[in-house]
Amino acid sequence: MDCQSCQCQHYEARNEIVTDCVKLTYDRLEETQHWLPPTCAYRLLYQGKPLFDWHPLISKNPLSVHENGISIKEWAISETTINLNDLENYIIEELPQ
């Protein structure tokens, strides 16, 4: 993932590069929704809930998640920039406010 754009750097080849990359489909949401964030569009739609106003499908603005401070853009750290032996030091349990 590109931490600045919050998008997959190699989307078309993601399953070849990361063999356990999860492909979200409607049929798999029952088993995968528990680890998706509560603001995830897949999860919300699966649960019959509306999307937030800042969601690009509603706002028609692909940057609206960043503009509203909802994305991970300002605090995510790539695993390629840290010592993997210290990985547990970077795990968070609550999202920054």
mmCIF file of N, CA and C in Angstrom:
data_model
loop_
_atom_site.group_PDB
_atom_site.id
_atom_site.type_symbol
_atom_site.label_atom_id
_atom_site.label_comp_id
_atom_site.label_asym_id
_atom_site.label_seq_id
_atom_site.Cartn_x
_atom_site.Cartn_y
_atom_site.Cartn_z
ATOM 1 N N MET A 1 0.832 -1.178 0.000
ATOM 2 C CA MET A 1 0.000 0.000 0.000
ATOM 3 C C MET A 1 0.878 1.244 0.000
ATOM 4 N N ASP A 2 0.462 2.202 -0.766
ATOM 5 C CA ASP A 2 1.123 3.507 -0.766
ATOM 6 C C ASP A 2 0.483 4.310 0.365
ATOM 7 N N CYS A 3 1.256 4.636 1.391
ATOM 8 C CA CYS A 3 0.714 5.308 2.578
ATOM 9 C C CYS A 3 0.275 6.743 2.308
ATOM 10 N N GLN A 4 0.727 7.351 1.234
ATOM 11 C CA GLN A 4 0.305 8.715 0.920
ATOM 12 C C GLN A 4 -1.004 8.745 0.132
ATOM 13 N N SER A 5 -1.148 7.853 -0.824
ATOM 14 C CA SER A 5 -2.386 7.830 -1.610
ATOM 15 C C SER A 5 -3.438 6.929 -0.966
ATOM 16 N N CYS A 6 -2.993 6.044 -0.075
ATOM 17 C CA CYS A 6 -3.868 5.045 0.569
ATOM 18 C C CYS A 6 -4.461 4.090 -0.462
ATOM 19 N N GLN A 7 -3.707 3.818 -1.480
ATOM 20 C CA GLN A 7 -4.140 2.885 -2.510
ATOM 21 C C GLN A 7 -3.068 1.827 -2.729
ATOM 22 N N CYS A 8 -3.499 0.715 -3.249
ATOM 23 C CA CYS A 8 -2.581 -0.372 -3.572
ATOM 24 C C CYS A 8 -1.633 0.106 -4.671
ATOM 25 N N GLN A 9 -0.336 -0.086 -4.472
ATOM 26 C CA GLN A 9 0.648 0.351 -5.462
ATOM 27 C C GLN A 9 0.624 -0.510 -6.725
ATOM 28 N N HIS A 10 0.211 -1.748 -6.593
ATOM 29 C CA HIS A 10 0.229 -2.697 -7.713
ATOM 30 C C HIS A 10 -1.102 -3.444 -7.759
ATOM 31 N N TYR A 11 -2.182 -2.704 -7.871
ATOM 32 C CA TYR A 11 -3.524 -3.285 -7.742
ATOM 33 C C TYR A 11 -3.754 -4.469 -8.683
ATOM 34 N N GLU A 12 -3.400 -4.317 -9.937
ATOM 35 C CA GLU A 12 -3.670 -5.392 -10.915
ATOM 36 C C GLU A 12 -2.906 -6.681 -10.595
ATOM 37 N N ALA A 13 -1.729 -6.561 -9.993
ATOM 38 C CA ALA A 13 -0.902 -7.740 -9.698
ATOM 39 C C ALA A 13 -0.900 -8.076 -8.209
ATOM 40 N N ARG A 14 -1.835 -7.523 -7.441
ATOM 41 C CA ARG A 14 -1.796 -7.660 -5.985
ATOM 42 C C ARG A 14 -1.814 -9.112 -5.518
ATOM 43 N N ASN A 15 -2.557 -9.979 -6.187
ATOM 44 C CA ASN A 15 -2.633 -11.368 -5.733
ATOM 45 C C ASN A 15 -1.372 -12.160 -6.056
ATOM 46 N N GLU A 16 -0.626 -11.733 -7.049
ATOM 47 C CA GLU A 16 0.657 -12.374 -7.338
ATOM 48 C C GLU A 16 1.725 -11.882 -6.360
ATOM 49 N N ILE A 17 1.686 -10.598 -6.001
ATOM 50 C CA ILE A 17 2.683 -10.016 -5.111
ATOM 51 C C ILE A 17 2.415 -10.408 -3.660
ATOM 52 N N VAL A 18 1.164 -10.342 -3.246
ATOM 53 C CA VAL A 18 0.760 -10.722 -1.880
ATOM 54 C C VAL A 18 -0.230 -11.868 -2.032
ATOM 55 N N THR A 19 0.272 -13.076 -1.922
ATOM 56 C CA THR A 19 -0.551 -14.251 -2.236
ATOM 57 C C THR A 19 -1.754 -14.426 -1.314
ATOM 58 N N ASP A 20 -1.691 -13.857 -0.105
ATOM 59 C CA ASP A 20 -2.847 -13.971 0.793
ATOM 60 C C ASP A 20 -3.695 -12.701 0.808
ATOM 61 N N CYS A 21 -3.538 -11.863 -0.201
ATOM 62 C CA CYS A 21 -4.366 -10.664 -0.319
ATOM 63 C C CYS A 21 -5.827 -11.098 -0.446
ATOM 64 N N VAL A 22 -6.677 -10.524 0.375
ATOM 65 C CA VAL A 22 -8.079 -10.923 0.411
ATOM 66 C C VAL A 22 -8.857 -10.200 -0.682
ATOM 67 N N LYS A 23 -9.525 -10.966 -1.516
ATOM 68 C CA LYS A 23 -10.397 -10.379 -2.533
ATOM 69 C C LYS A 23 -11.796 -10.289 -1.924
ATOM 70 N N LEU A 24 -12.244 -9.052 -1.691
ATOM 71 C CA LEU A 24 -13.566 -8.868 -1.102
ATOM 72 C C LEU A 24 -14.642 -9.033 -2.161
ATOM 73 N N THR A 25 -15.581 -9.893 -1.864
ATOM 74 C CA THR A 25 -16.756 -10.063 -2.708
ATOM 75 C C THR A 25 -17.960 -10.126 -1.776
ATOM 76 N N TYR A 26 -19.126 -9.896 -2.327
ATOM 77 C CA TYR A 26 -20.334 -9.939 -1.511
ATOM 78 C C TYR A 26 -20.458 -11.300 -0.809
ATOM 79 N N ASP A 27 -20.120 -12.370 -1.526
ATOM 80 C CA ASP A 27 -20.238 -13.718 -0.960
ATOM 81 C C ASP A 27 -19.292 -13.959 0.215
ATOM 82 N N ARG A 28 -18.206 -13.201 0.301
ATOM 83 C CA ARG A 28 -17.223 -13.395 1.377
ATOM 84 C C ARG A 28 -17.404 -12.427 2.532
ATOM 85 N N LEU A 29 -18.324 -11.485 2.435
ATOM 86 C CA LEU A 29 -18.458 -10.475 3.483
ATOM 87 C C LEU A 29 -18.883 -11.046 4.827
ATOM 88 N N GLU A 30 -19.650 -12.088 4.836
ATOM 89 C CA GLU A 30 -20.050 -12.704 6.109
ATOM 90 C C GLU A 30 -18.816 -13.125 6.908
ATOM 91 N N GLU A 31 -17.821 -13.670 6.224
ATOM 92 C CA GLU A 31 -16.625 -14.157 6.901
ATOM 93 C C GLU A 31 -15.547 -13.089 7.092
ATOM 94 N N THR A 32 -15.618 -11.993 6.357
ATOM 95 C CA THR A 32 -14.549 -10.994 6.427
ATOM 96 C C THR A 32 -14.965 -9.685 7.088
ATOM 97 N N GLN A 33 -16.246 -9.416 7.219
ATOM 98 C CA GLN A 33 -16.661 -8.097 7.692
ATOM 99 C C GLN A 33 -16.199 -7.774 9.104
ATOM 100 N N HIS A 34 -15.943 -8.764 9.945
ATOM 101 C CA HIS A 34 -15.541 -8.511 11.338
ATOM 102 C C HIS A 34 -14.221 -7.752 11.452
ATOM 103 N N TRP A 35 -13.336 -7.865 10.468
ATOM 104 C CA TRP A 35 -12.067 -7.139 10.556
ATOM 105 C C TRP A 35 -12.035 -5.875 9.703
ATOM 106 N N LEU A 36 -13.102 -5.621 8.962
ATOM 107 C CA LEU A 36 -13.181 -4.373 8.204
ATOM 108 C C LEU A 36 -13.550 -3.240 9.146
ATOM 109 N N PRO A 37 -13.029 -2.038 8.909
ATOM 110 C CA PRO A 37 -13.383 -0.920 9.795
ATOM 111 C C PRO A 37 -14.885 -0.629 9.730
ATOM 112 N N PRO A 38 -15.458 -0.097 10.802
ATOM 113 C CA PRO A 38 -16.902 0.168 10.819
ATOM 114 C C PRO A 38 -17.338 1.206 9.778
ATOM 115 N N THR A 39 -16.391 1.936 9.205
ATOM 116 C CA THR A 39 -16.721 2.928 8.174
ATOM 117 C C THR A 39 -16.566 2.373 6.765
ATOM 118 N N CYS A 40 -16.152 1.114 6.627
ATOM 119 C CA CYS A 40 -15.916 0.500 5.321
ATOM 120 C C CYS A 40 -17.226 0.384 4.537
ATOM 121 N N ALA A 41 -17.193 0.833 3.288
ATOM 122 C CA ALA A 41 -18.392 0.798 2.451
ATOM 123 C C ALA A 41 -18.905 -0.628 2.258
ATOM 124 N N TYR A 42 -18.014 -1.586 2.048
ATOM 125 C CA TYR A 42 -18.440 -2.979 1.882
ATOM 126 C C TYR A 42 -19.217 -3.440 3.108
ATOM 127 N N ARG A 43 -18.680 -3.160 4.273
ATOM 128 C CA ARG A 43 -19.316 -3.580 5.525
ATOM 129 C C ARG A 43 -20.659 -2.870 5.722
ATOM 130 N N LEU A 44 -20.671 -1.556 5.532
ATOM 131 C CA LEU A 44 -21.901 -0.790 5.729
ATOM 132 C C LEU A 44 -23.010 -1.263 4.785
ATOM 133 N N LEU A 45 -22.689 -1.422 3.515
ATOM 134 C CA LEU A 45 -23.705 -1.855 2.559
ATOM 135 C C LEU A 45 -24.181 -3.271 2.856
ATOM 136 N N TYR A 46 -23.270 -4.145 3.259
ATOM 137 C CA TYR A 46 -23.640 -5.507 3.626
ATOM 138 C C TYR A 46 -24.604 -5.506 4.807
ATOM 139 N N GLN A 47 -24.390 -4.590 5.749
ATOM 140 C CA GLN A 47 -25.245 -4.493 6.929
ATOM 141 C C GLN A 47 -26.506 -3.668 6.678
ATOM 142 N N GLY A 48 -26.696 -3.195 5.449
ATOM 143 C CA GLY A 48 -27.885 -2.414 5.111
ATOM 144 C C GLY A 48 -27.848 -0.991 5.657
ATOM 145 N N LYS A 49 -26.649 -0.476 5.921
ATOM 146 C CA LYS A 49 -26.504 0.873 6.473
ATOM 147 C C LYS A 49 -26.079 1.842 5.376
ATOM 148 N N PRO A 50 -26.397 3.121 5.547
ATOM 149 C CA PRO A 50 -25.996 4.108 4.531
ATOM 150 C C PRO A 50 -24.509 4.447 4.631
ATOM 151 N N LEU A 51 -23.967 4.923 3.528
ATOM 152 C CA LEU A 51 -22.583 5.391 3.522
ATOM 153 C C LEU A 51 -22.530 6.794 4.101
ATOM 154 N N PHE A 52 -21.374 7.152 4.634
ATOM 155 C CA PHE A 52 -21.181 8.489 5.189
ATOM 156 C C PHE A 52 -21.086 9.517 4.066
ATOM 157 N N ASP A 53 -21.411 10.759 4.382
ATOM 158 C CA ASP A 53 -21.368 11.836 3.384
ATOM 159 C C ASP A 53 -19.993 12.013 2.774
ATOM 160 N N TRP A 54 -18.930 11.713 3.532
ATOM 161 C CA TRP A 54 -17.576 11.877 3.032
ATOM 162 C C TRP A 54 -17.125 10.751 2.116
ATOM 163 N N HIS A 55 -17.901 9.695 2.000
ATOM 164 C CA HIS A 55 -17.482 8.569 1.158
ATOM 165 C C HIS A 55 -17.496 8.991 -0.313
ATOM 166 N N PRO A 56 -16.439 8.669 -1.068
ATOM 167 C CA PRO A 56 -16.386 9.088 -2.473
ATOM 168 C C PRO A 56 -17.591 8.663 -3.325
ATOM 169 N N LEU A 57 -18.241 7.560 -2.979
ATOM 170 C CA LEU A 57 -19.437 7.172 -3.732
ATOM 171 C C LEU A 57 -20.584 8.155 -3.511
ATOM 172 N N ILE A 58 -20.572 8.850 -2.389
ATOM 173 C CA ILE A 58 -21.595 9.847 -2.078
ATOM 174 C C ILE A 58 -21.114 11.246 -2.464
ATOM 175 N N SER A 59 -19.900 11.585 -2.066
ATOM 176 C CA SER A 59 -19.376 12.939 -2.298
ATOM 177 C C SER A 59 -18.967 13.174 -3.752
ATOM 178 N N LYS A 60 -18.724 12.081 -4.481
ATOM 179 C CA LYS A 60 -18.219 12.168 -5.869
ATOM 180 C C LYS A 60 -16.831 12.795 -5.918
ATOM 181 N N ASN A 61 -16.128 12.792 -4.788
ATOM 182 C CA ASN A 61 -14.795 13.375 -4.686
ATOM 183 C C ASN A 61 -13.847 12.299 -4.173
ATOM 184 N N PRO A 62 -12.893 11.820 -4.987
ATOM 185 C CA PRO A 62 -12.001 10.749 -4.543
ATOM 186 C C PRO A 62 -11.087 11.141 -3.378
ATOM 187 N N LEU A 63 -10.964 12.424 -3.101
ATOM 188 C CA LEU A 63 -10.121 12.882 -2.000
ATOM 189 C C LEU A 63 -10.896 13.175 -0.720
ATOM 190 N N SER A 64 -12.199 12.989 -0.735
ATOM 191 C CA SER A 64 -13.024 13.376 0.417
ATOM 192 C C SER A 64 -12.661 12.650 1.706
ATOM 193 N N VAL A 65 -12.192 11.411 1.618
ATOM 194 C CA VAL A 65 -11.786 10.716 2.845
ATOM 195 C C VAL A 65 -10.571 11.384 3.469
ATOM 196 N N HIS A 66 -9.653 11.850 2.637
ATOM 197 C CA HIS A 66 -8.468 12.548 3.143
ATOM 198 C C HIS A 66 -8.853 13.926 3.690
ATOM 199 N N GLU A 67 -9.681 14.628 2.948
ATOM 200 C CA GLU A 67 -10.093 15.979 3.337
ATOM 201 C C GLU A 67 -10.870 15.985 4.649
ATOM 202 N N ASN A 68 -11.526 14.875 4.956
ATOM 203 C CA ASN A 68 -12.312 14.773 6.192
ATOM 204 C C ASN A 68 -11.567 14.049 7.308
ATOM 205 N N GLY A 69 -10.288 13.745 7.086
ATOM 206 C CA GLY A 69 -9.481 13.111 8.124
ATOM 207 C C GLY A 69 -9.863 11.679 8.439
ATOM 208 N N ILE A 70 -10.484 10.995 7.505
ATOM 209 C CA ILE A 70 -10.942 9.633 7.741
ATOM 210 C C ILE A 70 -9.895 8.601 7.317
ATOM 211 N N SER A 71 -9.017 8.958 6.405
ATOM 212 C CA SER A 71 -8.050 8.003 5.869
ATOM 213 C C SER A 71 -6.870 7.798 6.828
ATOM 214 N N ILE A 72 -6.051 6.840 6.483
ATOM 215 C CA ILE A 72 -4.857 6.550 7.277
ATOM 216 C C ILE A 72 -3.647 7.346 6.804
ATOM 217 N N LYS A 73 -3.870 8.230 5.863
ATOM 218 C CA LYS A 73 -2.790 8.959 5.193
ATOM 219 C C LYS A 73 -1.800 9.624 6.135
ATOM 220 N N GLU A 74 -2.236 10.219 7.201
ATOM 221 C CA GLU A 74 -1.348 10.988 8.082
ATOM 222 C C GLU A 74 -0.653 10.173 9.161
ATOM 223 N N TRP A 75 -1.033 8.903 9.344
ATOM 224 C CA TRP A 75 -0.419 8.156 10.438
ATOM 225 C C TRP A 75 0.029 6.737 10.104
ATOM 226 N N ALA A 76 -0.268 6.233 8.919
ATOM 227 C CA ALA A 76 0.169 4.876 8.552
ATOM 228 C C ALA A 76 1.671 4.852 8.305
ATOM 229 N N ILE A 77 2.290 3.736 8.639
ATOM 230 C CA ILE A 77 3.719 3.530 8.415
ATOM 231 C C ILE A 77 3.865 2.228 7.641
ATOM 232 N N SER A 78 4.611 2.260 6.570
ATOM 233 C CA SER A 78 4.830 1.060 5.771
ATOM 234 C C SER A 78 5.707 0.072 6.529
ATOM 235 N N GLU A 79 5.388 -1.201 6.395
ATOM 236 C CA GLU A 79 6.198 -2.229 7.039
ATOM 237 C C GLU A 79 7.588 -2.310 6.421
ATOM 238 N N THR A 80 7.767 -1.701 5.259
ATOM 239 C CA THR A 80 9.087 -1.715 4.619
ATOM 240 C C THR A 80 10.038 -0.694 5.236
ATOM 241 N N THR A 81 9.543 0.177 6.108
ATOM 242 C CA THR A 81 10.384 1.226 6.691
ATOM 243 C C THR A 81 10.747 0.969 8.153
ATOM 244 N N ILE A 82 10.314 -0.156 8.684
ATOM 245 C CA ILE A 82 10.606 -0.459 10.088
ATOM 246 C C ILE A 82 11.303 -1.809 10.211
ATOM 247 N N ASN A 83 11.881 -2.042 11.359
ATOM 248 C CA ASN A 83 12.464 -3.336 11.660
ATOM 249 C C ASN A 83 11.310 -4.271 12.036
ATOM 250 N N LEU A 84 11.138 -5.342 11.285
ATOM 251 C CA LEU A 84 10.011 -6.245 11.540
ATOM 252 C C LEU A 84 10.073 -6.909 12.905
ATOM 253 N N ASN A 85 11.241 -6.936 13.531
ATOM 254 C CA ASN A 85 11.347 -7.467 14.897
ATOM 255 C C ASN A 85 10.645 -6.545 15.898
ATOM 256 N N ASP A 86 10.427 -5.286 15.499
ATOM 257 C CA ASP A 86 9.751 -4.311 16.355
ATOM 258 C C ASP A 86 8.299 -4.075 15.940
ATOM 259 N N LEU A 87 7.772 -4.921 15.098
ATOM 260 C CA LEU A 87 6.441 -4.721 14.535
ATOM 261 C C LEU A 87 5.367 -4.487 15.594
ATOM 262 N N GLU A 88 5.436 -5.208 16.704
ATOM 263 C CA GLU A 88 4.413 -5.059 17.750
ATOM 264 C C GLU A 88 4.371 -3.644 18.335
ATOM 265 N N ASN A 89 5.448 -2.898 18.193
ATOM 266 C CA ASN A 89 5.474 -1.514 18.690
ATOM 267 C C ASN A 89 4.642 -0.559 17.829
ATOM 268 N N TYR A 90 4.222 -1.023 16.667
ATOM 269 C CA TYR A 90 3.487 -0.171 15.737
ATOM 270 C C TYR A 90 2.013 -0.541 15.617
ATOM 271 N N ILE A 91 1.603 -1.561 16.317
ATOM 272 C CA ILE A 91 0.198 -1.987 16.263
ATOM 273 C C ILE A 91 -0.623 -1.101 17.173
ATOM 274 N N ILE A 92 -1.728 -0.591 16.652
ATOM 275 C CA ILE A 92 -2.607 0.249 17.461
ATOM 276 C C ILE A 92 -3.938 -0.450 17.666
ATOM 277 N N GLU A 93 -4.577 -0.158 18.773
ATOM 278 C CA GLU A 93 -5.869 -0.743 19.054
ATOM 279 C C GLU A 93 -7.008 0.237 18.834
ATOM 280 N N GLU A 94 -6.682 1.514 18.873
ATOM 281 C CA GLU A 94 -7.695 2.544 18.628
ATOM 282 C C GLU A 94 -7.161 3.504 17.589
ATOM 283 N N LEU A 95 -8.032 3.943 16.711
ATOM 284 C CA LEU A 95 -7.623 4.892 15.690
ATOM 285 C C LEU A 95 -7.385 6.259 16.307
ATOM 286 N N PRO A 96 -6.412 6.999 15.776
ATOM 287 C CA PRO A 96 -6.182 8.355 16.279
ATOM 288 C C PRO A 96 -7.431 9.219 16.072
ATOM 289 N N GLN A 97 -7.655 10.144 16.970
ATOM 290 C CA GLN A 97 -8.837 11.021 16.854
ATOM 291 C C GLN A 97 -8.504 12.264 16.098
#
